[in-house]
Amino acid sequence: MPTVYLETYGCQMNVADSELILGKLAAAGYSHTENPEGADVILVNTCAVRENAEQRVLGRLGDLKGHMHRDTVLGVTGCMAQRLGPRLLDSNSRVSLVVGPDAYRALPELIEAARKGERTVATDFDLEEHYDDFQARRFEGVKAWIPVQRGCDYRCTYCIVPYTRGAERSRGLDDVVRETREVVAQGLAEVILLGQTVNSWNDGTRDFGALLRAVGAVEGIRRVRFTSPHPNDFTDSVIAAMAEVPTVCEHVHLPVQSGSNAMLKRMLRRYTREGYFDCVARLRAAIAGVSITTDIIVGFPGETDAEFDDTLSLVREVGFDDAFTFKFSPREGTPATRMPAELTVPSDVVDARYTELLALVRSIARGRNMARLGERREVLVEKAARRGGELLQARSRDFRTVMVPSDAASIGDYLMVELTGTTGSTFTGTPVAERAHLPTAGQAAN
Ligand code: SAH
Ligand code: SF4
Ligand code: F3S
C-alpha cells in the first residue's frame, strides 16, 4: 500500500478538510503514516490568512524535501494552494501538486498523475462541493469537526478567505444530521459545526437555529459547539435555539476585530461598536453563564491612537473570557492593500499596541477566571496534558481548559469537577462525586 503523510496548518476548517482528504485517500488505497520519512505522498494543507502562516509553510516545504525519496509526491493543498496556484510550482521544483479547497475529490487521480511525473494545479471553485460522500478519517478522539458551510460572502477588507474559499454555500441539513449520527455511532458525543460565518447557515428554508435544533436533538449527542459566528447573523431565532437546546454549549467565539466604528467601517465588518455590544447583551441575557471569546486585529491601516483606545475600552467593557490577538498582515489582492501607503501603521507602534492589548486581554481573562474558583463544571476529558505527569486536559461547556488528575483511561469521560486553582488562563480541577449531567433547557451548567 502506498503511504501518505499529511500536515495541517490554519483553522479548524482545514483540520476538517484534512480528515476528509485522508478519508478519501484511504478509500483509494493509501495508508496513513505519521512519519514523513519515506512516505510515498506528502501533503501540506496550508493557511494563507497571515504572512507568517505562509512563511512557516514555505520553510516546512524545504524541511520536508529532506524526508523525500526520489519518487515521493509532494503536494500543497488548502488556502495557500488556492491563493498561489502555479506560482507554487514555479518556486518549488519538488512540489508536483497544488490543490485548492474545492478540488479534493480529484486527489487520487491527481496523485496518480503526479507519480507518473506530471505537475498539476487544481484550483477551480465548485459551489456544489461539500464532500458529502467522503468518510472523514477523524483524529480527535473525543469530538468531531463537522463542516456545515464552505466559503464566505463577507468581504472584510483585510481578509483573504473569500478569495481562497470562494462563495458561501450551506451544506444540507440532512447531511449534517446524518454525519452527526455517524459520529455518535463512532462513540463521540461532541460536535463542532464549522463555517466562516457559520450562523449565516441557511438552506433556503431553514436557518442556523433550525440546524442547531436538529443536530442538538440527535440521540447520544451531549455537546454542540460552532465556530465562527458573525455578529450580524445572531438572529433571535439562533439565540433562542442556543438558549433552548440543552446540548448547545454556553460559549460563543465572536470575532470583533476592532472597537472603533471608523475602523470597523474601513474593515467592512458591517456592524458598529454599539451593534456588537447589543449582540453580546442579547447572548448574555438569553444564555446564563455564556462565555465570550473573540479575535482582534491591531495595526490595520489608518489605526489612530484614539481608535486603538476604542478597542481597549471595548475589551474592558465586554470583558472577554479570552481573545486571540493578531497584528494586521497585508494580503495580496485584498482591499486593505489598496489603501493609501501613508495609512500604514509603523511596526514599532503595532508592536507596542499588540503588547498592551495582550496584557489587557490576559488580565481581564485572569480576573474572570479567578472569580470562578470554587465553582463546579462538567468537563470532557480530552487528552494528556502537554506538561505530562498525571494530568489530563479537559474542557468545560463554557470552553474553559481544566487540568484534572486522572489516567489515560478517562479520556472521553465526562466528569464533574470543582475548579480549585487557576494560572489565570487554565484551571486545575478536582473531581467531585456529583454525577455529570446535562443541564435542562434554559438553565446553564453552572
Ligand atoms: N471567518 C472568521 C475568521 C477567519 S480568520 C470570522 O469572520 O470570524 C481568523 C481571524 O484571523 C480573524 O478573525 C481575524 O482576526 C484574523 N485575520 C484575518 N485576516 C487577517 C489579516 N490580514 N491580518 C491579521 N489578522 C487577520
Ligand atoms: Fe474573512 Fe470576514 Fe469572511 Fe471572516 S467574515 S472569513 S474575517 S471575510
Ligand atoms: Fe487559513 Fe484558510 Fe482557514 S486562510 S484560517 S486555513 S480558511
Short mmCIF file of C-alpha atoms and ligand atoms in Angstrom, two decimals:
data_model
loop_
_atom_site.label_atom_id
_atom_site.label_comp_id
_atom_site.label_asym_id
_atom_site.label_seq_id
_atom_site.Cartn_x
_atom_site.Cartn_y
_atom_site.Cartn_z
CA MET A 1 0.00 0.00 0.00
CA PRO A 2 1.34 3.46 -0.81
CA THR A 3 1.63 5.70 2.24
CA VAL A 4 0.51 9.29 2.74
CA TYR A 5 1.77 11.77 5.29
CA LEU A 6 -0.19 14.99 5.86
CA GLU A 7 0.45 18.15 7.89
CA THR A 8 -2.24 20.69 8.65
CA TYR A 9 -1.95 24.45 9.20
CA GLY A 10 -4.63 27.07 9.77
CA CYS A 11 -8.14 26.94 11.11
CA GLN A 12 -10.46 24.10 12.12
CA MET A 13 -11.94 24.10 8.64
CA ASN A 14 -8.55 22.96 7.40
CA VAL A 15 -8.37 20.31 10.12
CA ALA A 16 -11.76 19.04 8.98
CA ASP A 17 -10.62 19.13 5.34
CA SER A 18 -7.52 17.12 6.24
CA GLU A 19 -9.78 14.48 7.77
CA LEU A 20 -11.78 14.41 4.54
CA ILE A 21 -8.63 14.20 2.41
CA LEU A 22 -7.25 11.29 4.43
CA GLY A 23 -10.63 9.56 4.30
CA LYS A 24 -10.73 9.92 0.54
CA LEU A 25 -7.18 8.64 0.15
CA ALA A 26 -7.82 5.69 2.47
CA ALA A 27 -10.74 4.72 0.24
CA ALA A 28 -8.36 4.95 -2.72
CA GLY A 29 -5.93 2.51 -1.13
CA TYR A 30 -3.46 4.77 0.69
CA SER A 31 -2.40 4.05 4.23
CA HIS A 32 -1.79 6.98 6.53
CA THR A 33 1.60 7.43 8.17
CA GLU A 34 2.57 9.79 10.97
CA ASN A 35 6.15 9.94 9.76
CA PRO A 36 7.18 11.87 6.63
CA GLU A 37 10.36 9.80 6.26
CA GLY A 38 9.99 7.69 3.17
CA ALA A 39 6.28 8.40 2.67
CA ASP A 40 5.09 7.96 -0.92
CA VAL A 41 2.92 11.05 -0.75
CA ILE A 42 3.48 14.12 1.44
CA LEU A 43 0.68 16.69 1.60
CA VAL A 44 0.80 20.03 3.35
CA ASN A 45 -2.65 21.51 3.97
CA THR A 46 -1.99 25.22 4.20
CA CYS A 47 -3.33 28.54 5.52
CA ALA A 48 -2.98 31.92 3.84
CA VAL A 49 -4.60 34.16 6.42
CA ARG A 50 -1.41 35.94 7.51
CA GLU A 51 2.04 36.28 6.01
CA ASN A 52 3.71 34.36 8.86
CA ALA A 53 1.37 31.41 8.32
CA GLU A 54 2.63 31.21 4.75
CA GLN A 55 6.28 31.69 5.70
CA ARG A 56 6.03 28.76 8.09
CA VAL A 57 4.71 26.53 5.33
CA LEU A 58 7.37 27.60 2.84
CA GLY A 59 10.04 26.80 5.42
CA ARG A 60 8.41 23.48 6.15
CA LEU A 61 8.30 22.53 2.46
CA GLY A 62 12.07 23.00 2.44
CA ASP A 63 12.47 20.72 5.51
CA LEU A 64 10.20 18.05 4.09
CA LYS A 65 12.36 17.70 0.99
CA GLY A 66 14.94 16.12 3.27
CA HIS A 67 12.48 13.30 4.07
CA MET A 68 11.58 12.53 0.48
CA HIS A 69 12.80 9.68 -1.65
CA ARG A 70 13.19 10.11 -5.38
CA ASP A 71 9.57 9.20 -6.19
CA THR A 72 7.82 10.92 -3.30
CA VAL A 73 4.96 13.15 -4.43
CA LEU A 74 4.91 16.48 -2.59
CA GLY A 75 1.58 18.28 -2.74
CA VAL A 76 0.27 21.55 -1.34
CA THR A 77 -3.44 21.78 -0.55
CA GLY A 78 -5.63 24.36 1.15
CA CYS A 79 -5.73 28.13 1.11
CA MET A 80 -2.14 28.84 0.03
CA ALA A 81 -2.56 26.39 -2.84
CA GLN A 82 -5.66 28.28 -3.91
CA ARG A 83 -4.01 31.67 -3.50
CA LEU A 84 -0.69 30.95 -5.20
CA GLY A 85 -1.66 28.23 -7.68
CA PRO A 86 1.03 27.77 -10.36
CA ARG A 87 3.36 30.14 -8.53
CA LEU A 88 3.96 27.33 -6.02
CA LEU A 89 5.12 25.02 -8.80
CA ASP A 90 7.42 27.71 -10.17
CA SER A 91 9.06 28.44 -6.83
CA ASN A 92 9.30 24.85 -5.53
CA SER A 93 10.71 22.38 -8.00
CA ARG A 94 9.82 19.38 -5.84
CA VAL A 95 6.15 20.33 -5.49
CA SER A 96 4.14 18.48 -8.12
CA LEU A 97 0.62 19.04 -6.91
CA VAL A 98 -1.27 22.20 -5.98
CA VAL A 99 -4.88 21.55 -4.98
CA GLY A 100 -7.37 24.10 -3.68
CA PRO A 101 -10.13 23.54 -1.10
CA ASP A 102 -12.83 22.67 -3.66
CA ALA A 103 -10.77 20.16 -5.65
CA TYR A 104 -10.04 17.38 -3.15
CA ARG A 105 -12.42 14.97 -4.88
CA ALA A 106 -9.87 14.56 -7.68
CA LEU A 107 -6.91 13.97 -5.34
CA PRO A 108 -6.48 10.21 -6.01
CA GLU A 109 -6.26 10.80 -9.77
CA LEU A 110 -4.08 13.88 -9.35
CA ILE A 111 -1.67 11.95 -7.13
CA GLU A 112 -1.56 9.11 -9.65
CA ALA A 113 -0.67 11.59 -12.38
CA ALA A 114 1.97 13.16 -10.17
CA ARG A 115 3.53 9.75 -9.51
CA LYS A 116 3.91 9.47 -13.27
CA GLY A 117 5.75 12.77 -13.32
CA GLU A 118 3.01 15.28 -14.07
CA ARG A 119 2.81 18.58 -12.24
CA THR A 120 -0.77 19.86 -11.80
CA VAL A 121 -2.66 22.77 -10.37
CA ALA A 122 -6.34 22.21 -9.47
CA THR A 123 -7.91 25.35 -8.10
CA ASP A 124 -11.37 25.61 -9.63
CA PHE A 125 -14.12 26.51 -7.21
CA ASP A 126 -17.09 24.18 -7.09
CA LEU A 127 -20.09 25.76 -5.45
CA GLU A 128 -21.84 22.40 -5.08
CA GLU A 129 -18.97 20.69 -3.30
CA HIS A 130 -19.43 19.60 0.31
CA TYR A 131 -17.68 16.21 0.10
CA ASP A 132 -20.86 14.68 1.48
CA ASP A 133 -19.95 11.16 0.42
CA PHE A 134 -16.43 11.25 1.92
CA GLN A 135 -15.78 9.29 5.11
CA ALA A 136 -13.71 11.62 7.27
CA ARG A 137 -10.77 9.95 9.00
CA ARG A 138 -11.07 11.53 12.42
CA PHE A 139 -8.07 12.15 14.64
CA GLU A 140 -9.62 13.90 17.63
CA GLY A 141 -10.63 11.04 19.85
CA VAL A 142 -13.47 12.70 21.73
CA LYS A 143 -15.05 15.30 19.46
CA ALA A 144 -15.80 15.74 15.79
CA TRP A 145 -15.46 18.69 13.42
CA ILE A 146 -18.41 18.90 11.06
CA PRO A 147 -18.23 21.45 8.23
CA VAL A 148 -21.72 22.86 7.58
CA GLN A 149 -20.80 25.77 5.35
CA ARG A 150 -17.94 26.45 2.96
CA GLY A 151 -16.64 29.77 1.63
CA CYS A 152 -17.52 33.28 2.78
CA ASP A 153 -19.72 36.04 1.36
CA TYR A 154 -18.48 38.78 3.68
CA ARG A 155 -15.69 40.84 2.26
CA CYS A 156 -13.80 42.11 5.27
CA THR A 157 -11.17 44.29 3.63
CA TYR A 158 -8.18 42.62 5.32
CA CYS A 159 -9.22 39.05 4.66
CA ILE A 160 -8.00 36.55 2.09
CA VAL A 161 -10.53 33.82 2.96
CA PRO A 162 -13.23 34.82 0.42
CA TYR A 163 -10.53 34.51 -2.28
CA THR A 164 -9.19 31.17 -1.07
CA ARG A 165 -12.51 29.55 -0.21
CA GLY A 166 -14.90 31.12 -2.69
CA ALA A 167 -18.54 31.98 -2.23
CA GLU A 168 -20.55 30.90 0.79
CA ARG A 169 -22.62 27.78 0.49
CA SER A 170 -24.53 25.80 3.10
CA ARG A 171 -24.46 22.07 3.35
CA GLY A 172 -27.79 20.24 3.51
CA LEU A 173 -29.35 19.83 6.95
CA ASP A 174 -29.97 16.14 6.34
CA ASP A 175 -26.31 15.56 5.51
CA VAL A 176 -25.19 17.36 8.65
CA VAL A 177 -27.61 15.34 10.79
CA ARG A 178 -26.54 12.10 9.10
CA GLU A 179 -22.88 12.85 9.82
CA THR A 180 -23.74 13.72 13.42
CA ARG A 181 -25.43 10.31 13.80
CA GLU A 182 -22.38 8.59 12.33
CA VAL A 183 -20.15 10.41 14.77
CA VAL A 184 -22.32 9.27 17.69
CA ALA A 185 -22.17 5.70 16.36
CA GLN A 186 -18.38 6.01 16.47
CA GLY A 187 -18.61 6.83 20.17
CA LEU A 188 -18.18 10.60 20.07
CA ALA A 189 -20.65 12.88 21.82
CA GLU A 190 -19.35 16.37 20.99
CA VAL A 191 -19.60 18.03 17.59
CA ILE A 192 -18.28 21.39 16.44
CA LEU A 193 -20.17 22.80 13.46
CA LEU A 194 -17.82 24.73 11.21
CA GLY A 195 -18.20 27.65 8.82
CA GLN A 196 -16.53 31.04 8.28
CA THR A 197 -19.76 32.79 9.27
CA VAL A 198 -21.42 29.66 10.50
CA ASN A 199 -24.56 31.27 11.90
CA SER A 200 -25.48 32.58 8.44
CA TRP A 201 -26.07 28.93 7.50
CA ASN A 202 -29.28 28.69 5.52
CA ASP A 203 -30.63 26.01 3.22
CA GLY A 204 -33.25 28.22 1.60
CA THR A 205 -36.00 27.39 4.05
CA ARG A 206 -34.27 26.80 7.38
CA ASP A 207 -31.80 28.91 9.34
CA PHE A 208 -28.92 28.13 11.69
CA GLY A 209 -31.32 27.99 14.64
CA ALA A 210 -33.10 25.09 12.95
CA LEU A 211 -29.77 23.41 12.27
CA LEU A 212 -28.76 23.72 15.93
CA ARG A 213 -32.09 22.23 16.98
CA ALA A 214 -31.74 19.32 14.55
CA VAL A 215 -28.14 18.49 15.45
CA GLY A 216 -28.70 19.14 19.14
CA ALA A 217 -31.55 16.63 19.21
CA VAL A 218 -29.58 13.74 17.71
CA GLU A 219 -29.77 10.84 20.13
CA GLY A 220 -26.50 10.43 22.02
CA ILE A 221 -25.18 13.95 21.37
CA ARG A 222 -24.04 15.65 24.51
CA ARG A 223 -22.31 18.82 23.35
CA VAL A 224 -22.82 21.00 20.30
CA ARG A 225 -20.44 23.86 19.55
CA PHE A 226 -19.99 26.02 16.47
CA THR A 227 -17.36 28.39 15.10
CA SER A 228 -17.07 31.14 13.95
CA PRO A 229 -20.29 33.10 14.02
CA HIS A 230 -20.59 36.65 12.70
CA PRO A 231 -22.27 39.22 14.99
CA ASN A 232 -24.71 40.24 12.25
CA ASP A 233 -26.08 36.72 11.90
CA PHE A 234 -27.14 36.27 15.51
CA THR A 235 -30.85 36.50 14.84
CA ASP A 236 -33.36 35.97 17.65
CA SER A 237 -34.05 32.55 16.17
CA VAL A 238 -30.40 31.49 16.50
CA ILE A 239 -30.09 32.84 20.04
CA ALA A 240 -33.35 31.15 21.06
CA ALA A 241 -32.08 27.83 19.75
CA MET A 242 -28.86 28.25 21.69
CA ALA A 243 -30.82 29.01 24.85
CA GLU A 244 -33.37 26.25 24.44
CA VAL A 245 -31.34 23.32 23.16
CA PRO A 246 -29.66 21.80 26.23
CA THR A 247 -26.81 20.24 24.27
CA VAL A 248 -25.66 23.57 22.79
CA CYS A 249 -22.73 24.73 24.91
CA GLU A 250 -22.54 28.08 26.73
CA HIS A 251 -19.72 29.54 24.69
CA VAL A 252 -19.60 31.90 21.73
CA HIS A 253 -16.44 32.82 19.85
CA LEU A 254 -17.47 36.21 18.50
CA PRO A 255 -14.73 37.95 16.48
CA VAL A 256 -14.90 41.72 16.95
CA GLN A 257 -11.62 42.81 15.23
CA SER A 258 -11.82 46.41 16.49
CA GLY A 259 -13.71 48.59 18.94
CA SER A 260 -13.70 51.68 16.74
CA ASN A 261 -16.60 52.48 14.46
CA ALA A 262 -14.37 54.21 11.91
CA MET A 263 -12.10 51.21 11.88
CA LEU A 264 -14.96 48.70 11.66
CA LYS A 265 -16.14 50.64 8.63
CA ARG A 266 -12.71 50.53 6.97
CA MET A 267 -12.64 46.80 7.70
CA LEU A 268 -16.12 46.42 6.21
CA ARG A 269 -17.25 44.43 9.23
CA ARG A 270 -20.83 45.65 8.72
CA TYR A 271 -21.60 46.29 12.40
CA THR A 272 -20.82 49.07 14.83
CA ARG A 273 -19.34 49.02 18.30
CA GLU A 274 -22.87 49.56 19.63
CA GLY A 275 -24.21 46.73 17.48
CA TYR A 276 -21.55 44.42 18.87
CA PHE A 277 -22.39 45.39 22.46
CA ASP A 278 -26.03 44.73 21.67
CA CYS A 279 -25.23 41.28 20.32
CA VAL A 280 -23.22 40.43 23.45
CA ALA A 281 -26.05 41.70 25.66
CA ARG A 282 -28.62 39.58 23.86
CA LEU A 283 -26.45 36.49 24.16
CA ARG A 284 -25.81 37.10 27.85
CA ALA A 285 -29.47 37.78 28.57
CA ALA A 286 -30.58 34.57 26.87
CA ILE A 287 -27.84 32.15 27.89
CA ALA A 288 -26.92 32.05 31.56
CA GLY A 289 -23.20 31.67 32.13
CA VAL A 290 -22.26 32.09 28.46
CA SER A 291 -18.58 32.75 27.93
CA ILE A 292 -17.50 35.00 25.11
CA THR A 293 -14.17 34.95 23.31
CA THR A 294 -13.02 36.99 20.34
CA ASP A 295 -10.45 37.82 17.66
CA ILE A 296 -8.86 41.27 17.43
CA ILE A 297 -6.57 42.80 14.81
CA VAL A 298 -4.16 45.60 15.71
CA GLY A 299 -2.43 47.89 13.25
CA PHE A 300 -4.99 47.83 10.47
CA PRO A 301 -4.25 50.71 8.06
CA GLY A 302 -5.07 54.10 9.50
CA GLU A 303 -5.45 52.91 13.09
CA THR A 304 -5.04 56.01 15.26
CA ASP A 305 -4.25 56.10 18.97
CA ALA A 306 -7.87 57.05 19.62
CA GLU A 307 -9.15 54.15 17.52
CA PHE A 308 -6.87 51.74 19.31
CA ASP A 309 -8.12 53.14 22.64
CA ASP A 310 -11.64 52.32 21.46
CA THR A 311 -10.54 48.71 21.06
CA LEU A 312 -9.08 48.69 24.58
CA SER A 313 -12.25 50.16 26.03
CA LEU A 314 -14.43 47.66 24.15
CA VAL A 315 -12.31 44.82 25.53
CA ARG A 316 -12.79 46.20 29.04
CA GLU A 317 -16.48 46.80 28.60
CA VAL A 318 -17.30 43.37 27.16
CA GLY A 319 -14.97 41.51 29.50
CA PHE A 320 -13.90 38.70 27.19
CA ASP A 321 -13.16 35.32 28.65
CA ASP A 322 -10.31 35.05 26.16
CA ALA A 323 -9.15 36.63 22.91
CA PHE A 324 -6.86 35.87 20.02
CA THR A 325 -4.92 38.96 19.01
CA PHE A 326 -3.27 39.42 15.62
CA LYS A 327 -1.04 42.00 14.01
CA PHE A 328 -2.51 43.12 10.71
CA SER A 329 -0.86 41.32 7.81
CA PRO A 330 -1.47 42.73 4.32
CA ARG A 331 -2.78 40.06 1.96
CA GLU A 332 -2.20 40.45 -1.74
CA GLY A 333 -5.36 41.35 -3.66
CA THR A 334 -7.44 42.35 -0.63
CA PRO A 335 -8.94 45.88 -0.50
CA ALA A 336 -6.79 46.80 2.52
CA THR A 337 -3.69 46.66 0.33
CA ARG A 338 -5.13 49.40 -1.89
CA MET A 339 -5.45 51.88 0.96
CA PRO A 340 -3.01 54.81 0.76
CA ALA A 341 0.51 53.87 1.86
CA GLU A 342 0.61 56.70 4.40
CA LEU A 343 -2.09 54.85 6.39
CA THR A 344 0.32 52.03 7.18
CA VAL A 345 0.88 51.88 10.93
CA PRO A 346 4.63 51.81 11.75
CA SER A 347 5.72 48.43 13.04
CA ASP A 348 7.01 49.76 16.36
CA VAL A 349 3.58 51.27 17.01
CA VAL A 350 1.90 47.97 16.06
CA ASP A 351 4.24 46.07 18.39
CA ALA A 352 3.54 48.39 21.31
CA ARG A 353 -0.23 48.24 20.77
CA TYR A 354 -0.11 44.48 20.45
CA THR A 355 1.75 44.14 23.74
CA GLU A 356 -0.64 46.49 25.51
CA LEU A 357 -3.72 44.72 24.15
CA LEU A 358 -2.42 41.28 25.02
CA ALA A 359 -1.67 42.37 28.59
CA LEU A 360 -5.19 43.76 28.93
CA VAL A 361 -6.82 40.66 27.45
CA ARG A 362 -4.86 38.45 29.83
CA SER A 363 -5.59 40.49 32.92
CA ILE A 364 -9.31 40.51 32.17
CA ALA A 365 -9.35 36.78 31.48
CA ARG A 366 -7.46 36.20 34.72
CA GLY A 367 -9.97 38.25 36.71
CA ARG A 368 -12.88 36.39 35.19
CA ASN A 369 -11.23 33.05 35.84
CA MET A 370 -10.32 33.89 39.45
CA ALA A 371 -13.96 34.71 40.07
CA ARG A 372 -14.89 31.16 39.07
CA LEU A 373 -12.72 29.38 41.62
CA GLY A 374 -14.82 27.08 43.76
CA GLU A 375 -17.47 26.61 41.09
CA ARG A 376 -18.28 23.24 39.59
CA ARG A 377 -18.18 22.29 35.96
CA GLU A 378 -18.90 19.28 33.86
CA VAL A 379 -15.75 18.63 31.84
CA LEU A 380 -14.94 16.34 28.95
CA VAL A 381 -11.52 14.74 29.37
CA GLU A 382 -9.80 15.33 26.03
CA LYS A 383 -6.14 14.32 26.15
CA ALA A 384 -2.94 14.08 28.14
CA ALA A 385 -1.76 17.48 29.32
CA ARG A 386 1.26 18.79 27.47
CA ARG A 387 3.23 19.01 30.68
CA GLY A 388 2.62 15.29 31.09
CA GLY A 389 2.63 13.71 34.53
CA GLU A 390 -0.68 12.53 35.88
CA LEU A 391 -2.65 15.45 34.50
CA LEU A 392 -5.20 15.27 31.73
CA GLN A 393 -6.61 18.20 29.82
CA ALA A 394 -10.36 18.60 29.97
CA ARG A 395 -12.81 21.17 28.64
CA SER A 396 -15.90 22.65 30.26
CA ARG A 397 -19.04 23.51 28.32
CA ASP A 398 -18.12 27.18 28.69
CA PHE A 399 -14.79 26.43 27.00
CA ARG A 400 -12.51 26.59 29.98
CA THR A 401 -9.44 24.37 29.97
CA VAL A 402 -9.28 22.33 33.16
CA MET A 403 -6.37 20.09 34.17
CA VAL A 404 -7.63 17.08 36.07
CA PRO A 405 -5.65 14.40 37.88
CA SER A 406 -6.60 11.16 36.20
CA ASP A 407 -5.23 8.47 33.93
CA ALA A 408 -5.44 7.96 30.20
CA ALA A 409 -8.36 5.56 30.62
CA SER A 410 -10.59 8.53 31.46
CA ILE A 411 -10.07 10.24 28.09
CA GLY A 412 -13.54 10.68 26.63
CA ASP A 413 -15.24 10.66 30.04
CA TYR A 414 -17.49 13.42 31.31
CA LEU A 415 -16.62 14.31 34.91
CA MET A 416 -17.87 16.83 37.43
CA VAL A 417 -15.02 18.84 38.86
CA GLU A 418 -14.59 21.69 41.28
CA LEU A 419 -12.37 24.47 39.94
CA THR A 420 -9.69 24.56 42.62
CA GLY A 421 -6.88 26.57 41.05
CA THR A 422 -6.12 28.78 38.08
CA THR A 423 -2.99 30.00 36.33
CA GLY A 424 -5.11 32.90 35.11
CA SER A 425 -5.78 31.17 31.82
CA THR A 426 -6.30 27.49 32.66
CA PHE A 427 -7.72 25.74 35.71
CA THR A 428 -6.95 22.77 37.84
CA GLY A 429 -10.00 20.77 38.82
CA THR A 430 -10.74 18.22 41.48
CA PRO A 431 -13.25 15.54 40.60
CA VAL A 432 -16.32 15.59 42.83
CA ALA A 433 -18.78 12.78 43.45
CA GLU A 434 -21.73 14.55 41.82
CA ARG A 435 -22.66 12.81 38.60
CA ALA A 436 -22.11 14.82 35.43
CA HIS A 437 -25.49 15.66 33.98
CA LEU A 438 -26.98 17.59 31.13
CA PRO A 439 -28.45 20.93 32.05
CA THR A 440 -32.15 21.24 31.41
CA ALA A 441 -33.39 23.74 28.85
CA GLY A 442 -32.88 27.36 29.78
CA GLN A 443 -30.62 26.53 32.71
CA ALA A 444 -26.86 26.67 32.18
CA ALA A 445 -24.32 24.26 33.53
CA ASN A 446 -23.13 26.44 36.36
N1 SAH B 1 -14.38 33.75 9.49
C1 SAH B 1 -13.89 34.10 10.73
C2 SAH B 1 -12.42 34.46 10.78
C3 SAH B 1 -11.48 33.70 9.94
S1 SAH B 1 -9.81 34.25 10.01
C4 SAH B 1 -14.66 35.30 11.15
O1 SAH B 1 -15.02 36.13 10.36
O2 SAH B 1 -14.86 35.40 12.32
C5 SAH B 1 -9.48 34.23 11.75
C6 SAH B 1 -9.02 35.54 12.28
O3 SAH B 1 -7.81 35.91 11.67
C7 SAH B 1 -9.94 36.70 12.02
O4 SAH B 1 -10.99 36.77 12.92
C8 SAH B 1 -9.01 37.89 12.14
O5 SAH B 1 -8.95 38.34 13.46
C9 SAH B 1 -7.67 37.31 11.73
N2 SAH B 1 -7.24 37.81 10.43
C10 SAH B 1 -7.84 37.59 9.24
N3 SAH B 1 -7.17 38.22 8.26
C11 SAH B 1 -6.13 38.85 8.84
C12 SAH B 1 -5.07 39.67 8.37
N4 SAH B 1 -4.96 40.00 7.08
N5 SAH B 1 -4.16 40.14 9.26
C13 SAH B 1 -4.26 39.84 10.57
N6 SAH B 1 -5.25 39.07 11.06
C14 SAH B 1 -6.17 38.58 10.23
FE1 SF4 B 2 -12.75 36.78 6.47
FE2 SF4 B 2 -14.63 38.46 7.18
FE3 SF4 B 2 -15.28 36.21 5.88
FE4 SF4 B 2 -14.42 36.09 8.39
S1 SF4 B 2 -16.32 37.11 7.69
S2 SF4 B 2 -13.74 34.81 6.69
S3 SF4 B 2 -12.93 37.74 8.50
S4 SF4 B 2 -14.13 37.94 5.06
FE1 F3S B 3 -6.34 29.90 6.97
FE2 F3S B 3 -7.87 29.17 5.01
FE3 F3S B 3 -8.63 28.78 7.49
S1 F3S B 3 -6.69 31.01 5.10
S2 F3S B 3 -7.70 30.48 8.56
S3 F3S B 3 -6.93 27.82 6.52
S4 F3S B 3 -9.93 29.29 5.77
#
